[in-house]
XYZ file of C-alpha atoms in Angstrom:
589
model
C -192.231 -8.698 94.811
C -188.481 -9.308 94.438
C -186.972 -12.776 94.099
C -185.417 -12.636 97.561
C -188.833 -12.024 99.109
C -190.347 -14.869 97.080
C -187.624 -17.263 98.222
C -188.139 -16.172 101.822
C -191.898 -16.809 101.621
C -191.336 -20.169 99.900
C -188.988 -21.195 102.729
C -191.575 -20.138 105.298
C -194.236 -22.221 103.560
C -191.945 -25.250 103.434
C -191.148 -24.751 107.108
C -194.855 -24.951 107.965
C -195.113 -28.231 106.046
C -193.258 -30.045 108.841
C -196.571 -30.277 110.691
C -197.957 -32.445 107.882
C -194.733 -34.362 107.259
C -196.227 -37.791 107.952
C -199.070 -37.241 105.512
C -196.704 -35.751 102.924
C -194.400 -38.776 103.122
C -197.432 -41.050 102.802
C -198.570 -39.215 99.674
C -195.098 -39.407 98.119
C -194.751 -43.108 99.024
C -198.101 -43.981 97.459
C -197.228 -42.013 94.313
C -193.891 -43.844 94.050
C -195.641 -47.174 94.484
C -198.096 -46.153 91.768
C -195.101 -45.440 89.508
C -193.774 -48.946 90.038
C -197.199 -50.374 89.229
C -197.223 -48.193 86.115
C -193.996 -49.746 84.850
C -195.380 -53.235 85.493
C -198.653 -52.286 83.757
C -196.797 -50.954 80.690
C -194.636 -54.099 80.541
C -197.700 -56.372 80.664
C -199.505 -54.359 77.993
C -196.460 -54.374 75.686
C -195.958 -58.090 76.247
C -199.628 -58.859 75.431
C -199.456 -56.886 72.168
C -196.118 -58.458 71.252
C -197.446 -61.974 71.886
C -200.670 -61.354 69.956
C -199.197 -59.521 66.960
C -195.702 -60.936 66.548
C -195.837 -64.366 68.211
C -199.514 -65.017 67.272
C -200.169 -66.459 70.713
C -203.735 -67.504 71.451
C -205.582 -65.026 73.703
C -206.605 -67.836 76.067
C -202.965 -68.497 76.864
C -202.537 -64.888 77.994
C -205.344 -64.846 80.618
C -202.852 -64.474 83.431
C -201.369 -61.359 81.792
C -204.846 -59.868 81.371
C -205.644 -60.534 85.038
C -202.338 -59.019 86.081
C -203.022 -55.948 83.920
C -206.434 -55.468 85.560
C -204.897 -55.882 89.032
C -202.225 -53.254 88.383
C -204.814 -50.821 87.019
C -206.869 -51.246 90.196
C -203.803 -50.906 92.427
C -202.822 -47.667 90.690
C -206.344 -46.310 91.212
C -206.150 -47.162 94.920
C -202.730 -45.508 95.196
C -204.005 -42.369 93.444
C -206.972 -42.186 95.813
C -204.721 -42.676 98.834
C -202.290 -40.026 97.558
C -205.094 -37.471 97.231
C -206.398 -38.269 100.709
C -202.949 -38.053 102.313
C -202.212 -34.776 100.493
C -205.486 -33.291 101.691
C -204.752 -34.305 105.292
C -201.302 -32.701 105.073
C -202.796 -29.436 103.814
C -205.517 -29.561 106.455
C -203.022 -29.985 109.310
C -200.892 -27.070 108.122
C -203.882 -24.778 107.473
C -205.219 -25.397 110.967
C -201.801 -24.560 112.408
C -201.528 -21.315 110.421
C -205.031 -20.293 111.477
C -204.061 -20.914 115.097
C -200.981 -18.692 114.607
C -203.150 -15.902 113.195
C -205.768 -16.189 115.937
C -203.093 -16.236 118.658
C -201.544 -13.116 117.132
C -204.935 -11.392 116.996
C -205.501 -12.290 120.639
C -202.123 -10.807 121.523
C -202.689 -7.604 119.546
C -206.081 -7.049 121.139
C -209.062 -4.924 120.105
C -207.137 -1.688 119.634
C -205.325 -3.113 116.607
C -208.174 -5.291 115.315
C -210.554 -2.356 115.110
C -208.032 -0.468 112.991
C -208.983 -2.535 109.934
C -212.368 -3.583 108.529
C -213.699 -6.900 109.815
C -213.792 -8.190 106.228
C -210.021 -7.757 105.957
C -209.443 -10.032 108.939
C -212.004 -12.518 107.604
C -210.156 -12.626 104.279
C -206.826 -13.162 106.054
C -208.087 -15.996 108.256
C -210.330 -17.703 105.707
C -209.627 -17.099 102.010
C -205.879 -16.550 102.160
C -205.179 -19.534 104.393
C -207.470 -21.679 102.242
C -205.484 -20.745 99.123
C -202.467 -22.566 100.590
C -204.200 -25.954 100.486
C -202.981 -26.998 97.027
C -199.422 -25.956 97.835
C -199.197 -28.416 100.731
C -201.566 -31.054 99.366
C -200.267 -31.191 95.790
C -197.293 -29.021 94.945
C -194.929 -30.201 97.707
C -195.606 -33.947 97.135
C -195.376 -33.371 93.375
C -191.869 -31.909 93.715
C -190.638 -35.286 94.965
C -192.850 -37.257 92.569
C -191.555 -35.263 89.574
C -188.058 -36.554 90.378
C -188.820 -40.129 91.494
C -191.159 -41.310 88.717
C -189.060 -40.055 85.739
C -185.978 -41.518 87.444
C -187.635 -44.946 87.709
C -188.725 -44.783 84.057
C -185.215 -43.826 82.936
C -183.797 -46.793 84.844
C -186.050 -49.256 82.983
C -185.817 -47.538 79.556
C -182.039 -47.063 79.227
C -181.208 -50.827 79.348
C -183.725 -51.391 76.516
C -182.954 -48.427 74.255
C -180.409 -45.747 75.028
C -181.671 -43.386 72.301
C -185.163 -43.217 73.789
C -183.644 -42.751 77.227
C -181.460 -39.951 75.885
C -184.488 -38.198 74.335
C -186.237 -38.350 77.711
C -183.165 -37.100 79.531
C -182.542 -34.150 77.182
C -186.138 -32.963 76.833
C -187.171 -33.357 80.479
C -185.466 -30.134 81.721
C -187.375 -28.085 79.125
C -190.622 -28.549 81.041
C -189.529 -27.085 84.418
C -187.440 -24.426 82.644
C -190.375 -23.002 80.733
C -192.621 -23.581 83.736
C -190.395 -21.305 85.826
C -190.058 -18.825 82.947
C -193.802 -18.441 82.496
C -194.524 -18.520 86.219
C -192.098 -15.745 87.200
C -194.874 -13.154 87.302
C -197.498 -15.453 88.797
C -196.644 -14.694 92.445
C -196.929 -10.941 91.851
C -200.259 -11.416 90.065
C -201.580 -13.481 92.977
C -200.327 -10.952 95.525
C -202.191 -8.168 93.729
C -205.239 -10.409 93.495
C -205.272 -11.087 97.242
C -204.910 -7.406 98.076
C -207.871 -6.651 95.806
C -209.798 -9.456 97.526
C -208.981 -8.023 100.954
C -210.238 -4.604 99.909
C -213.410 -6.044 98.400
C -214.082 -8.347 101.386
C -213.546 -5.564 103.916
C -215.704 -3.128 101.971
C -218.523 -5.605 101.338
C -218.628 -7.080 104.860
C -218.696 -3.700 106.575
C -221.405 -2.367 104.243
C -223.421 -5.515 104.814
C -223.282 -4.998 108.574
C -224.335 -1.375 108.162
C -227.021 -2.026 105.546
C -229.839 -0.578 107.631
C -227.870 2.636 108.257
C -227.015 2.944 104.551
C -230.689 2.652 103.644
C -231.674 5.078 106.397
C -229.417 7.770 104.916
C -230.326 6.870 101.323
C -226.757 5.955 100.379
C -227.506 2.608 98.721
C -226.815 3.942 95.222
C -223.442 5.454 96.177
C -222.331 2.313 97.994
C -223.397 0.198 95.004
C -221.083 2.237 92.790
C -218.183 1.743 95.207
C -218.805 -1.998 95.264
C -218.904 -2.121 91.459
C -215.525 -0.379 91.266
C -213.975 -2.761 93.834
C -215.521 -5.781 92.103
C -214.209 -4.692 88.706
C -210.696 -4.309 90.142
C -210.908 -7.787 91.640
C -212.200 -9.205 88.325
C -209.227 -7.764 86.441
C -206.765 -9.169 88.979
C -208.407 -12.586 88.821
C -208.334 -12.662 85.019
C -204.645 -11.719 85.117
C -203.959 -14.721 87.342
C -206.022 -17.050 85.136
C -204.281 -15.782 81.999
C -200.906 -16.708 83.468
C -202.212 -20.094 84.581
C -203.595 -20.944 81.114
C -200.437 -19.689 79.409
C -198.320 -21.874 81.670
C -200.460 -24.940 80.923
C -200.361 -24.307 77.159
C -196.557 -23.992 77.130
C -196.124 -27.194 79.150
C -198.520 -29.145 76.936
C -196.701 -27.952 73.823
C -193.235 -29.056 74.934
C -194.526 -32.313 76.355
C -196.338 -33.184 73.130
C -193.241 -32.242 71.122
C -191.026 -34.535 73.225
C -193.402 -37.485 72.913
C -193.662 -36.868 69.154
C -189.857 -37.007 68.801
C -189.841 -40.384 70.585
C -192.647 -41.708 68.382
C -190.883 -40.516 65.203
C -187.666 -42.214 66.298
C -189.373 -45.593 66.740
C -191.370 -45.147 63.534
C -188.277 -44.535 61.407
C -186.457 -47.367 63.235
C -189.197 -49.847 62.306
C -189.024 -48.923 58.591
C -185.232 -49.203 58.644
C -184.354 -45.534 58.265
C -182.691 -45.334 61.680
C -180.411 -47.983 63.080
C -179.103 -46.797 66.438
C -180.181 -46.733 70.014
C -180.342 -50.470 70.605
C -177.689 -52.794 71.969
C -177.348 -55.087 68.945
C -180.586 -56.993 69.431
C -182.781 -54.686 67.351
C -185.929 -52.853 68.329
C -188.795 -55.247 68.964
C -192.480 -54.391 69.146
C -192.316 -55.006 72.905
C -189.608 -52.355 73.334
C -191.385 -49.827 71.118
C -194.798 -50.220 72.765
C -193.290 -50.341 76.270
C -191.329 -47.110 75.777
C -194.172 -45.289 73.993
C -196.640 -46.231 76.730
C -194.197 -44.890 79.327
C -193.367 -41.730 77.339
C -196.499 -39.725 78.363
C -196.149 -41.018 81.918
C -192.527 -39.856 82.005
C -193.620 -36.264 81.376
C -196.888 -36.443 83.333
C -195.319 -35.748 86.780
C -193.496 -32.771 85.279
C -196.711 -31.528 83.670
C -198.528 -31.931 86.980
C -195.747 -30.004 88.688
C -196.226 -27.244 86.141
C -199.962 -27.230 86.836
C -199.371 -27.084 90.585
C -196.685 -24.439 90.140
C -199.604 -22.051 89.926
C -200.569 -23.290 93.408
C -197.094 -22.313 94.604
C -197.451 -18.804 93.170
C -200.910 -18.602 94.718
C -199.609 -19.684 98.122
C -196.713 -17.201 98.004
C -199.130 -14.404 97.137
C -201.351 -15.411 100.070
C -198.431 -15.905 102.444
C -197.081 -12.369 102.068
C -199.873 -10.721 104.071
C -199.920 -13.547 106.616
C -196.158 -13.496 107.236
C -196.116 -9.687 107.455
C -198.929 -9.879 109.987
C -197.309 -12.650 112.057
C -193.899 -10.923 112.016
C -195.266 -7.530 113.017
C -194.111 -6.413 116.460
C -196.122 -3.351 117.485
C -194.659 -1.053 120.092
C -197.353 -1.945 122.610
C -196.271 -5.589 122.609
C -193.092 -4.759 124.514
C -193.298 -6.757 127.720
C -191.100 -8.588 130.145
C -191.196 -11.581 132.453
C -192.211 -9.869 135.701
C -195.247 -11.486 137.323
C -197.806 -9.157 138.851
C -198.916 -10.644 142.176
C -202.427 -12.070 141.989
C -203.573 -11.535 145.584
C -204.502 -7.821 145.475
C -204.123 -5.234 142.730
C -202.993 -1.641 143.138
C -202.599 0.707 140.194
C -200.611 3.904 139.874
C -200.295 6.137 136.797
C -197.855 9.048 136.643
C -197.781 11.424 133.662
C -199.309 8.634 131.613
C -199.801 9.321 127.887
C -201.708 6.691 125.910
C -200.476 6.357 122.325
C -201.920 4.880 119.168
C -199.895 2.097 117.447
C -198.370 4.749 115.158
C -197.373 7.006 118.073
C -200.151 9.635 118.192
C -201.265 10.740 121.675
C -204.806 9.486 122.354
C -205.089 10.513 126.006
C -202.979 12.119 128.701
C -201.011 13.089 130.552
C -202.900 11.315 133.354
C -201.887 10.860 136.986
C -204.014 8.862 139.425
C -203.847 5.876 141.755
C -206.222 3.038 142.639
C -205.705 1.240 145.916
C -206.289 -2.442 146.560
C -209.975 -3.282 146.871
C -211.149 0.150 145.780
C -214.132 0.634 143.492
C -213.285 3.408 141.066
C -215.615 4.874 138.431
C -214.297 6.272 135.164
C -216.740 8.746 133.577
C -216.758 11.119 130.660
C -218.557 11.908 127.431
C -218.019 9.774 124.311
C -214.567 10.470 122.907
C -213.144 11.539 126.267
C -210.435 8.821 126.070
C -211.893 6.198 128.418
C -211.522 3.290 125.975
C -207.940 4.310 125.131
C -207.049 4.293 128.831
C -208.581 0.847 129.330
C -206.667 -0.532 126.317
C -203.455 0.817 127.839
C -204.250 -0.769 131.230
C -204.703 -4.139 129.500
C -201.484 -3.782 127.489
C -203.183 -3.334 124.108
C -201.849 0.185 123.455
C -198.389 1.723 124.003
C -197.827 4.510 126.480
C -195.316 7.026 127.759
C -194.791 7.863 131.382
C -195.383 5.370 134.173
C -198.118 2.780 134.624
C -197.557 0.388 137.523
C -199.539 -2.590 138.765
C -198.451 -3.628 142.258
C -195.311 -1.470 141.788
C -194.387 -3.328 138.569
C -194.166 -1.273 135.373
C -196.605 -2.711 132.841
C -193.974 -2.556 130.071
C -191.825 -5.015 132.001
C -194.669 -7.295 133.115
C -195.792 -10.582 131.607
C -198.904 -9.350 129.771
C -200.399 -12.806 129.352
C -200.136 -13.437 133.103
C -201.566 -9.966 133.849
C -204.604 -10.401 131.587
C -205.507 -13.675 133.289
C -206.083 -11.637 136.462
C -208.533 -9.303 134.759
C -212.251 -10.099 134.761
C -214.053 -8.165 132.042
C -217.752 -7.484 131.605
C -218.630 -5.230 128.675
C -221.827 -3.644 127.393
C -222.071 -6.060 124.429
C -221.670 -9.599 125.805
C -219.735 -11.833 123.417
C -221.192 -15.329 123.346
C -219.921 -17.825 120.819
C -221.229 -20.756 118.843
C -221.630 -23.624 121.314
C -223.527 -24.503 124.487
C -224.172 -22.291 127.494
C -221.743 -24.523 129.393
C -219.024 -23.827 126.805
C -219.576 -20.075 127.058
C -219.503 -19.954 130.843
C -216.359 -22.107 131.056
C -214.608 -20.257 128.234
C -212.077 -18.498 130.468
C -211.354 -21.496 132.706
C -209.908 -24.820 131.527
C -210.280 -26.716 134.810
C -213.850 -26.264 136.009
C -216.183 -28.647 137.819
C -219.936 -28.609 137.227
C -220.415 -27.594 140.860
C -218.265 -24.459 140.415
C -220.044 -23.594 137.180
C -223.496 -23.949 138.776
C -222.406 -21.870 141.792
C -221.213 -19.005 139.595
C -224.317 -19.208 137.399
C -226.505 -18.862 140.492
C -224.390 -15.949 141.750
C -224.911 -14.223 138.383
C -228.683 -14.932 138.528
C -228.284 -16.889 135.283
C -229.327 -20.258 136.701
C -232.929 -19.110 137.078
C -233.482 -18.926 133.309
C -230.964 -21.631 132.284
C -232.788 -24.233 134.393
C -235.995 -23.465 132.493
C -234.435 -24.193 129.105
C -235.175 -27.595 127.610
C -231.497 -28.643 127.514
C -230.353 -26.558 130.479
C -226.621 -25.844 130.361
C -226.387 -27.828 127.119
C -228.716 -25.362 125.393
C -227.209 -24.357 122.055
C -226.230 -20.710 121.606
C -225.696 -19.214 118.157
C -223.074 -16.654 117.228
C -223.597 -13.222 118.828
C -225.836 -14.786 121.511
C -228.508 -15.789 118.983
C -231.480 -17.348 120.797
C -230.991 -15.398 124.050
C -232.090 -11.960 125.183
C -229.472 -9.289 125.890
C -230.119 -9.576 129.633
C -229.684 -13.366 129.580
C -226.487 -13.073 127.555
C -225.143 -10.471 129.965
C -225.789 -12.703 132.964
C -223.924 -15.556 131.244
C -221.031 -13.125 130.643
C -221.070 -12.218 134.352
C -221.019 -15.916 135.314
C -218.023 -16.387 133.020
C -216.209 -13.473 134.669
C -217.061 -14.828 138.136
C -215.641 -18.204 137.200
C -212.396 -16.563 136.104
C -212.165 -14.998 139.585
C -209.926 -12.097 138.563
C -208.457 -9.711 141.094
C -208.954 -6.666 138.855
C -212.429 -6.127 137.431
C -213.165 -3.916 134.438
C -216.870 -3.188 134.020
C -217.515 -1.343 130.755
C -221.140 -0.114 130.753
C -222.305 -3.570 131.967
C -225.995 -2.556 132.087
C -226.174 -0.258 129.045
C -228.487 -2.534 127.025
C -230.555 -4.025 129.829
C -234.091 -3.476 131.023
C -234.716 -2.428 134.626
C -235.249 -5.978 135.941
C -232.136 -7.407 134.252
C -230.083 -4.372 135.296
C -230.990 -4.889 138.933
C -229.995 -8.561 138.827
C -226.711 -7.961 136.981
C -225.627 -5.108 139.275
C -226.473 -7.173 142.356
C -224.305 -10.059 141.132
C -221.448 -7.714 140.175
C -221.545 -5.946 143.555
C -221.238 -9.294 145.303
C -218.475 -10.509 142.952
C -216.313 -7.395 143.271
C -216.709 -7.022 147.037
C -213.024 -7.753 147.754
C -211.546 -6.986 144.323
C -210.108 -3.822 142.796
C -212.753 -2.567 140.355
C -212.820 -0.013 137.551
C -216.325 0.875 136.345
C -216.786 2.756 133.067
C -220.277 4.204 132.936
C -222.510 7.084 131.876
C -225.002 6.231 134.604
C -224.722 8.773 137.406
C -227.000 6.695 139.665
C -224.386 3.881 139.700
C -221.648 6.069 141.186
C -222.875 6.408 144.776
C -220.938 3.373 146.047
C -217.678 4.313 144.274
C -214.670 5.034 146.478
C -213.257 7.366 143.826
C -214.448 8.928 140.571
C -212.133 9.813 137.672
C -213.602 12.329 135.228
C -212.115 12.525 131.717
C -212.707 15.160 129.067
C -210.973 15.438 125.676
C -208.293 12.947 126.672
C -207.448 14.677 129.945
C -208.153 13.718 133.536
C -209.965 16.863 134.623
C -211.377 15.795 138.017
C -210.919 13.048 140.586
C -212.466 12.547 143.985
C -215.592 11.213 145.683
C -219.140 11.756 144.480
C -219.863 14.313 147.210
C -216.780 16.422 146.455
C -217.368 16.486 142.681
C -221.130 16.742 142.318
C -221.263 20.534 142.451
C -218.189 21.521 140.402
C -216.703 21.199 136.937
C -217.450 18.727 134.186
C -218.965 16.204 136.582
C -221.545 18.719 137.778
C -222.429 19.464 134.136
C -222.949 15.738 133.505
C -225.308 15.531 136.504
C -227.280 18.577 135.324
C -227.488 17.096 131.795
C -228.940 13.887 133.249
C -231.439 15.862 135.320
C -232.572 17.859 132.264
C -233.036 14.692 130.203
C -235.132 13.188 133.017
C -237.308 16.297 133.069
C -237.710 16.206 129.276
C -238.698 12.554 129.503
């Protein structure tokens, strides 16, 4: 990664920190206050030693100094605790914001792009890589200010007492950040390589974990184990490279810090035995001055050492930010849209010489020419791989296209895609229910919903009959992927959700594919009622569900090979072959 790219990513990270600005300022303020308490603590300690050793003052006469010393120690501890808490809150606020940016981008890109990468890759992007930015916002950014403020305060109090000690501090201080930057130059690249290895490993492992039963079925466990070992070994090497740089950086910083403190100690030692006679202002070097400066010496370099330690966090954050920024800045071709609002009363659709393209420009389906009138119920049929899913992704604005695709006479490329998608009610073959209550899942697509509306739609979807029997009713807890519910129950909740959205264009993608006969009957009855006045596109392999369709579109190998009513198509072409195939399977059964 070149330096220009690193600077760009660092600026992006600092720009995100504005969301946690209040917490960052609180952390810096508490650290500065702790620095002031440190100076007071060092002065009290030096004064106590001076009084006891030089002035031979009785310890009882110094009780107030001892109490003050204890108070300042406690205050510094409180400030340190508060600084850590404020830093954590700053990092938390920024991480939540970045995750929202990623999730919003994923929502905009849609399933066509998401399915192009392993699920583990997205999980790594949203979870691990965002999490690796925590120390940058919580520690590194506050420490940049602290590394300037605390040494500056110490220099202010040391120079009036002894200019030589102050000069040693001033000359040696730049060595720490200089060598920190020198050692850390390759850290960002090492972290970037580490995160890419982590993405590969996460994607590989997560996908194999999901397909574990299939791997065992085909006796491929041994081969997949070897692939995982190779990916794990690559990740181990990348991680050790990062750790090696981190330990090297720490060792260099400790060396130069210890050397600087040693020079200060040697100066005072030779001054006390009379070998050096400079640095003071004519009043000599007292024990108070020597102890005070030597107590402050490690604390002068400590913020710089901490900055060096957290510099690794900066390199880590830059390495993590590269993939995130590239993802957020990506502008796929299919995201071209305008401001035109597609009217939400009725939906008509017209495609002329439509070619559906992949994100990289390959033709997935087409050319296709067809029209769907307002209120029509149109069935889209074809064997697996015929191009049905590609066409649906184009209709929803998730894939680019050539030719013309108009909704209510508005070209989809010039329409407001967000506004258009709000008019689409979707019911798929695998209902997606999320962690939460049944109420949360039904109301997911609607922000302003009364309980009466929710109950009405649940009854219309025949979901109320089983929800009312649950112990907690609509507050019944649902696990991820509809855990705790049958497929039929989950599907009816998905139908209720779609009903509540009240879209004017319905897309039904094999809505009864996984249902038993009883659940299928209930779901189809509710969908027929819901789509009575809406434009509907039904994707199905079920020939028996096509009788009520106003029009049937038959696709084969990416082409629209037939279109018409059931009666006109049932005896000719690909559609007739599909009917005969169904009849043969029924006879075999």
